[in-house]
Short mmCIF file of C-alpha atoms and ligand atoms in Angstrom, two decimals:
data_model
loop_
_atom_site.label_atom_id
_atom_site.label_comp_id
_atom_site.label_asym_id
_atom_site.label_seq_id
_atom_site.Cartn_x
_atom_site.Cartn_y
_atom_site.Cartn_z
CA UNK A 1 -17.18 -11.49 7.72
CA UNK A 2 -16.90 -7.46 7.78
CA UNK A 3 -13.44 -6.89 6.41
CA UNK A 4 -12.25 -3.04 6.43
CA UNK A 5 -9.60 -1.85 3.71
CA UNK A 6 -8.06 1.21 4.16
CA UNK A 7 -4.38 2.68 2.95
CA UNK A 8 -1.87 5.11 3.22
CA UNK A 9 -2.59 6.60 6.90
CA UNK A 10 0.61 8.73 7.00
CA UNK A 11 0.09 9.13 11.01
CA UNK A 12 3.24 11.27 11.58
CA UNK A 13 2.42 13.78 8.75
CA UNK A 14 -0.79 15.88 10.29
CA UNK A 15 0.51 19.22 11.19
CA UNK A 16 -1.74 18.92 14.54
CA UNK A 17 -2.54 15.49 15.08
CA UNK A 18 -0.67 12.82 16.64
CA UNK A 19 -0.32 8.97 15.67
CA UNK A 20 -2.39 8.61 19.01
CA UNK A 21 -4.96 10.83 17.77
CA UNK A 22 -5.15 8.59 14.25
CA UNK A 23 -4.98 5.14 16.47
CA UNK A 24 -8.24 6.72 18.50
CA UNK A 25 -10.01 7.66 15.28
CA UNK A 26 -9.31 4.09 13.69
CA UNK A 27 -10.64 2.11 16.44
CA UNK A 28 -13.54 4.00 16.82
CA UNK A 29 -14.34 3.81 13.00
CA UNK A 30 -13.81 0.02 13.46
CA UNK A 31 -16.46 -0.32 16.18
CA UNK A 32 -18.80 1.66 14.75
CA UNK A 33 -18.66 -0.07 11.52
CA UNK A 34 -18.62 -3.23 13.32
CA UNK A 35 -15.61 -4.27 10.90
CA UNK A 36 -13.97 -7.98 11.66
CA UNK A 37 -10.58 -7.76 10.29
CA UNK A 38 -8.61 -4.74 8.83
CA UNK A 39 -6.63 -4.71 5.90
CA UNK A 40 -4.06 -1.82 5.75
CA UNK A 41 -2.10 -1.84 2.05
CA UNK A 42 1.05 0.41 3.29
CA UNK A 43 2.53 3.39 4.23
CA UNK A 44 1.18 4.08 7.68
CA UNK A 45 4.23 5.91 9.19
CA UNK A 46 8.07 6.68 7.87
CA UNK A 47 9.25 4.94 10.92
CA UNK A 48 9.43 0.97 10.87
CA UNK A 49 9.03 1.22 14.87
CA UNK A 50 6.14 3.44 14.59
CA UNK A 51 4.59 1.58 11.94
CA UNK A 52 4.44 -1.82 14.52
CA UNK A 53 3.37 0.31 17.40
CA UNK A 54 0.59 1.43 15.41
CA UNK A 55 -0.49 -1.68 14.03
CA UNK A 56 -0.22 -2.97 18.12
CA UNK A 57 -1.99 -0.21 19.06
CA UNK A 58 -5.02 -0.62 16.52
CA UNK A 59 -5.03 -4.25 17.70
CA UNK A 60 -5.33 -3.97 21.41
CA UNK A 61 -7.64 -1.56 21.33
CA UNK A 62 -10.01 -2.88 19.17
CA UNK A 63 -9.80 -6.29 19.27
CA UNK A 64 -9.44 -7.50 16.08
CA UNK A 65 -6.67 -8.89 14.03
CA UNK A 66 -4.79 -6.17 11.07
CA UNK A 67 -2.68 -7.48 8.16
CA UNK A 68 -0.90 -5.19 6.35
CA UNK A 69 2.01 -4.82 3.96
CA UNK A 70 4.53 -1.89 4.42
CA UNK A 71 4.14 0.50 1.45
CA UNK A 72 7.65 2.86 0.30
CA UNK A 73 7.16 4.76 3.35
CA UNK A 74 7.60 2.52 5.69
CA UNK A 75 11.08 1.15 4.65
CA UNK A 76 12.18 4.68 5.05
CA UNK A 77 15.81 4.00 6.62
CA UNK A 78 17.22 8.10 7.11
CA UNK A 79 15.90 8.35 10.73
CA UNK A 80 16.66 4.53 12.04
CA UNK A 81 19.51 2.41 12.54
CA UNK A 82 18.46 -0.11 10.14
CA UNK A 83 18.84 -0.41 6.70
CA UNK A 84 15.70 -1.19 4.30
CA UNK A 85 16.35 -4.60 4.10
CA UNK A 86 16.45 -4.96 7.67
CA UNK A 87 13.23 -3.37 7.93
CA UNK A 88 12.01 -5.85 5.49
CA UNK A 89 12.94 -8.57 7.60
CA UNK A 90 11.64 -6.69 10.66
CA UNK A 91 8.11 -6.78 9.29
CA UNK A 92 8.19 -10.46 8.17
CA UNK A 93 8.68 -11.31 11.42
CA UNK A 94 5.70 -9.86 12.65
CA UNK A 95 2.52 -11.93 12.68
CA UNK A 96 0.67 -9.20 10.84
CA UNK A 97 2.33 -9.23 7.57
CA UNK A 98 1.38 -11.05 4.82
CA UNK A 99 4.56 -11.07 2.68
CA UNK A 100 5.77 -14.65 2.95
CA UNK A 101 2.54 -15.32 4.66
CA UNK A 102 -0.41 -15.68 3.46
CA UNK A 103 -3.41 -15.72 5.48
CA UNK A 104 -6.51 -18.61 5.48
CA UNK A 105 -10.16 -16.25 5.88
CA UNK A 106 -11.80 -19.80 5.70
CA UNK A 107 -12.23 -23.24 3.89
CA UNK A 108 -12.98 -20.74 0.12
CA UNK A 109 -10.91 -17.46 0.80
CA UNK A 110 -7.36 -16.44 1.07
CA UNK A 111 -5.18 -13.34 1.74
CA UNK A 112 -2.11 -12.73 0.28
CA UNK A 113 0.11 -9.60 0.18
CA UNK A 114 3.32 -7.69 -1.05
CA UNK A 115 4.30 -4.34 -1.27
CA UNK A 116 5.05 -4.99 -5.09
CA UNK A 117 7.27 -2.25 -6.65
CA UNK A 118 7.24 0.11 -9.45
CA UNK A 119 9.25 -0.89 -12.54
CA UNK A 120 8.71 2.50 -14.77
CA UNK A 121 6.35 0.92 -17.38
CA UNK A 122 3.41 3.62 -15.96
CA UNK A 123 5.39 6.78 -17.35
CA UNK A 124 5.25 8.68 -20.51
CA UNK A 125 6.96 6.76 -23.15
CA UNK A 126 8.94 9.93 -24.30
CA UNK A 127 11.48 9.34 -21.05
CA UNK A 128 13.97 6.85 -21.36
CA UNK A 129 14.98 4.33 -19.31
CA UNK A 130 18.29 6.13 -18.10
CA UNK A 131 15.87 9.48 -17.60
CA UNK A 132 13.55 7.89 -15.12
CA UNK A 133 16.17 5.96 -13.14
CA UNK A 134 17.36 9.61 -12.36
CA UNK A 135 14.23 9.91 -9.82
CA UNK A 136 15.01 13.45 -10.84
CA UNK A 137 12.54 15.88 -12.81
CA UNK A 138 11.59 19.76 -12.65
CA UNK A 139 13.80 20.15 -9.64
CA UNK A 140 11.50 17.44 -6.98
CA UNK A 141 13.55 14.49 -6.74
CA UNK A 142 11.55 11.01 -5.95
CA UNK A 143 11.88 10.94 -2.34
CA UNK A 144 12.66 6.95 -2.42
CA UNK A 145 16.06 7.59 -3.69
CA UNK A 146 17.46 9.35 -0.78
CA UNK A 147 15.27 7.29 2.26
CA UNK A 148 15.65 3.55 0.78
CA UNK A 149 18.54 1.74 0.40
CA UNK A 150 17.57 -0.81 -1.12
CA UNK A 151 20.82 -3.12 -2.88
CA UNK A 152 18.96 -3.36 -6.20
CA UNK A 153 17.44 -1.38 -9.16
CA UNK A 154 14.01 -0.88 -9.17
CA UNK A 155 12.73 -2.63 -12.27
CA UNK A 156 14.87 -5.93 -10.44
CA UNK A 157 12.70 -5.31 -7.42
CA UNK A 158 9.51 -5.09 -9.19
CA UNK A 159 10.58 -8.52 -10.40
CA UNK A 160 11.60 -10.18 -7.10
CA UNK A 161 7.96 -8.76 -5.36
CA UNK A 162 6.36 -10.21 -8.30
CA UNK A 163 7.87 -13.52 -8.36
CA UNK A 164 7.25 -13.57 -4.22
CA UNK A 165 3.30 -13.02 -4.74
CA UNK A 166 3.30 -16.02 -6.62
CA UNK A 167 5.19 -18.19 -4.52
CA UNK A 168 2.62 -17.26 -1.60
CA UNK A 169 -0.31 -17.24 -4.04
CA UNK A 170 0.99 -21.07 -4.76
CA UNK A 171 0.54 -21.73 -1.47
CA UNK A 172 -3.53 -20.89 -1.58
CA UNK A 173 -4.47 -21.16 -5.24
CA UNK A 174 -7.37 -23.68 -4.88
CA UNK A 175 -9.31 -20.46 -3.09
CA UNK A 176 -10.66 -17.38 -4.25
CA UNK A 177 -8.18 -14.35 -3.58
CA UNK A 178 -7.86 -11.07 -2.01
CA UNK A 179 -4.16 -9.62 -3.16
CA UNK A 180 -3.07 -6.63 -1.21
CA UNK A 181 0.33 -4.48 -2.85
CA UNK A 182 1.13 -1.10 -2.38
CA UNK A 183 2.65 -0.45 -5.59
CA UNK A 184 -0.71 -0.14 -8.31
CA UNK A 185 -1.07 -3.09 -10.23
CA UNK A 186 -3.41 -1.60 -12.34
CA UNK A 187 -3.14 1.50 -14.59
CA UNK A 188 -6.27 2.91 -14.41
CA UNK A 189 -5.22 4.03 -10.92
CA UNK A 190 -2.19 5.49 -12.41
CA UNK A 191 -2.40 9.43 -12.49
CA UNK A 192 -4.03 10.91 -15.66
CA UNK A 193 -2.00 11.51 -18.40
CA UNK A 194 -1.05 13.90 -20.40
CA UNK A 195 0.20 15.48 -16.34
CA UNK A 196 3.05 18.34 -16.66
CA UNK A 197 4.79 16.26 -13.64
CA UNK A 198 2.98 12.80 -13.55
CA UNK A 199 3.92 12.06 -17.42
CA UNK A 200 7.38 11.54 -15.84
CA UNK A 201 6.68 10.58 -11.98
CA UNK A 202 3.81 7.75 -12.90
CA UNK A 203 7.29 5.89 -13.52
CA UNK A 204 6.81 5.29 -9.62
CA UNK A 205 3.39 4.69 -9.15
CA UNK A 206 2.74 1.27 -10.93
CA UNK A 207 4.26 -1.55 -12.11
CA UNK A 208 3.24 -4.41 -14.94
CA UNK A 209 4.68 -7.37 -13.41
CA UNK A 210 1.55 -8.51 -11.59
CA UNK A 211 -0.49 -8.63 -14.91
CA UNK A 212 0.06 -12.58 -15.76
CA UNK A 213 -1.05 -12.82 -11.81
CA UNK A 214 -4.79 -11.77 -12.56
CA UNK A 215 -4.83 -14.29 -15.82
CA UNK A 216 -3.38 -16.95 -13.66
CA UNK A 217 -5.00 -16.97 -10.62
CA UNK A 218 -8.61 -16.64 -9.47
CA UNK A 219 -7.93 -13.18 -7.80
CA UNK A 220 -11.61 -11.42 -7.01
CA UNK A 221 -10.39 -8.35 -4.92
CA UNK A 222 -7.17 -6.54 -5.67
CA UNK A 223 -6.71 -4.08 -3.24
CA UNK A 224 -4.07 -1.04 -3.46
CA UNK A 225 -2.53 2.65 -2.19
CA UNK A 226 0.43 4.76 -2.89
CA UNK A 227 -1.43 7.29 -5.42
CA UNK A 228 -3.71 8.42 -2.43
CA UNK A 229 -6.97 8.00 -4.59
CA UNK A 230 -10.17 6.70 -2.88
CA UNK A 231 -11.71 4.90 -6.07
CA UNK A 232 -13.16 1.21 -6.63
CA UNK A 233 -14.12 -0.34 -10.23
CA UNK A 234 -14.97 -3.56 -11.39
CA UNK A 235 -13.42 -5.39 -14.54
CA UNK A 236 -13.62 -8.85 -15.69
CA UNK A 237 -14.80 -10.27 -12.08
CA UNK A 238 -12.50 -8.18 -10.16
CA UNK A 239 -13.11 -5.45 -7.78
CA UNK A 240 -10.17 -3.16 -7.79
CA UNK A 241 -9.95 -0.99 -4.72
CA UNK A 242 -7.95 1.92 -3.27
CA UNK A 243 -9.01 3.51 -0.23
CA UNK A 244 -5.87 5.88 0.74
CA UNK A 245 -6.79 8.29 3.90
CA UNK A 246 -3.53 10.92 2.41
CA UNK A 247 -2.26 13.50 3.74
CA UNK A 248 -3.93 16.10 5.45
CA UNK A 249 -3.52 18.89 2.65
CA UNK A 250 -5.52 16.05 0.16
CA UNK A 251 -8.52 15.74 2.29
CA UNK A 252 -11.40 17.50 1.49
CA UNK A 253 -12.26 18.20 5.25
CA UNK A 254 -10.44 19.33 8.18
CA UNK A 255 -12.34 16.14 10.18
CA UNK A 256 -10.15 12.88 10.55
CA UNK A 257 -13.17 11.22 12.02
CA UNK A 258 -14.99 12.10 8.86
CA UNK A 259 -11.90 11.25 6.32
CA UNK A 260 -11.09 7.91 7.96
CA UNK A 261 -14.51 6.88 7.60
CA UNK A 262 -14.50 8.30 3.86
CA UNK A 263 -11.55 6.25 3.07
CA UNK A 264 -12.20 3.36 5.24
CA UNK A 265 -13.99 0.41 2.70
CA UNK A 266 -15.48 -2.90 3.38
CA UNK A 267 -15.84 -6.06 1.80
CA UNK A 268 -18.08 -8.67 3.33
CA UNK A 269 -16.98 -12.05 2.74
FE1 FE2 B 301 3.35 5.10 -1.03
#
C-alpha cells in the first residue's frame, strides 16, 4: 500500500489562495501519485470547522481514506465558540482521527497518533523554567498562549499526550508501528542551536516524553510537523519523517502544485 505523509498545510494562510484551491492541489497530487491512504500530522487550518471540511473535502474527492491528528493550530479557540478542549473532543469524534483510535493497515501494521505536546526540554538550558513558561521573548510572544485555552500547563500536557500514545499503542503492540504527533519527538528536528530566537522558542517545538516510547515499542516510522522542515533520516531502524508544506513565505517556489508535491512523502507498506 502507497501511503502519502504530508504536514502542516496552513490552507487559510496563502495571501492568494483559497482552502479550495489547496483541497484541488491535494487531490490531484494524490491521483497522480497514485497514493492509497494519506496521513496528515497537524495543523491544516486555525479553524476546527475548517480543518473537518478539509479533511471531507480531500476525502470525497479523492476517494481515499485521511487520518490525521490536529497539530497547535488547529485547537486555535479565538475565532470559534468552543473552547480547546471542546475542539479536542470535536476531533475524536471524527472517524479520521487517530487519538484514542488507532488504526489496523493489516494483519503486521498499525497506526497510531497524538498531537503530543512540547514540555520545554528542546530550549537552551540558560532559560529557566519560569522564563520559558512566559511564551514571551524579544518582544514575539508564542502565539499558543493567547489562541489555546487549554486548563493545564504545558509540561502536564506533554505528559497526558504521552501517557495517551501508550494506552493506544497498547492496544496494537504485537505489530510494527507508524506513530504520527505533531509536537517533534525527536531533537534532531529541533531548530539549530546556538539560534538568536530559537535558543529560547525550541522550548515549543519538541518534547522528551515520547523517548521510552521508541525503546518500548517496535515503532519503524515516526512521522512529524510543527517546525515546517521537509527532512527524513534513519536511526536505529527508524525512519523519522517530516514533510511540512509551510507557509507560503517558506516555500522556495511560488507553485503550490510544485510545493505540495515537494512536501508530499510516501511510504509503501
Ligand atoms: Fe504547529
Amino acid at each position: 500500500m502507497k501511503i502519502g505523509v504530508i504536514s502542516d498545510l496552513h490552507i487559510d494562510r496563502h495571501k492568494r489562495l483559497t482552502p479550495e484551491d489547496y483541497t484541488h492541489e491535494l487531490v490531484n497530487a494524490i491521483q497522480k501519485r497514485k497514493i492509497e491512504l494519506l496521513l496528515i500530522a497537524g495543523d491544516i487550518s486555525n479553524n476546527y470547522k475548517l480543518t473537518h471540511k478539509f479533511i471531507y473535502d480531500v476525502e470525497t474527492q479523492s476517494h481515499i481514506k485521511i487520518l490525521f491528528i490536529p497539530g497547535n493550530h488547529d485547537f486555535w479557540a479565538t475565532d470559534t465558540d468552543a473552547s480547546s478542549a471542546e475542539i479536542l473532543d470535536y476531533y475524536m469524534n471524527m472517524e479520521a482521527c487517530l487519538i484514542g483510535n488507532p488504526y489496523h493497515l493489516n494483519d503486521s501494521w498499525a497506526i497510531v497518533g497524538n498531537t503530543g505536546w512540547y514540555d520545554y526540554t528542546y530550549a537552551s538550558p540558560e532559560f529557566s523554567l519560569e522564563r520559558i513558561a512566559r511564551r514571551k521573548y524579544y518582544g514575539a510572544t508564542w502565539q499558543d498562549k493567547v489562541k489555546i485555552d487549554w486548563p493545564m500547563e504545558d509540561r502536564k500536557l506533554s505528559t497526558i499526550a504521552a501517557k495517551q500514545t501508550i494506552k493506544d499503542i497498547e492496544q496494537v503492540k504485537h505489530k510494527h508501528i507508524i506513530l504520527m504527533t505533531h509536537i517533534v519527538t525527536h531533537p534532531r528536528f529541533a531548530v539549530p542551536m546556538p539560534h538568536r530566537i530559537f535558543d529560547y522558542f525550541n522550548a515549543f517545538i519538541g518534547t522528551s516524553d515520547f523517548d521510552a516510547i521508541y525503546q518500548q515499542y517496535d515503532i519503524r516510522y515516526s512521522i512529524m510537523g510543527h517546525v515546517h522542515f521537509r527532512n527524513v533520516f534513519e536511526e536505529q531502524g527508524i525512519t523519522y519523517i517530516c514533510s511540512c508544506l509551510g507557509y507560503q513565505r517558506e516555500w522556495r517556489s511560488d507553485n503550490i502544485a510544485q510545493e505540495i508535491n515537494h512536501a508530499l512523502y510516501t511510504i509503501n507498506i
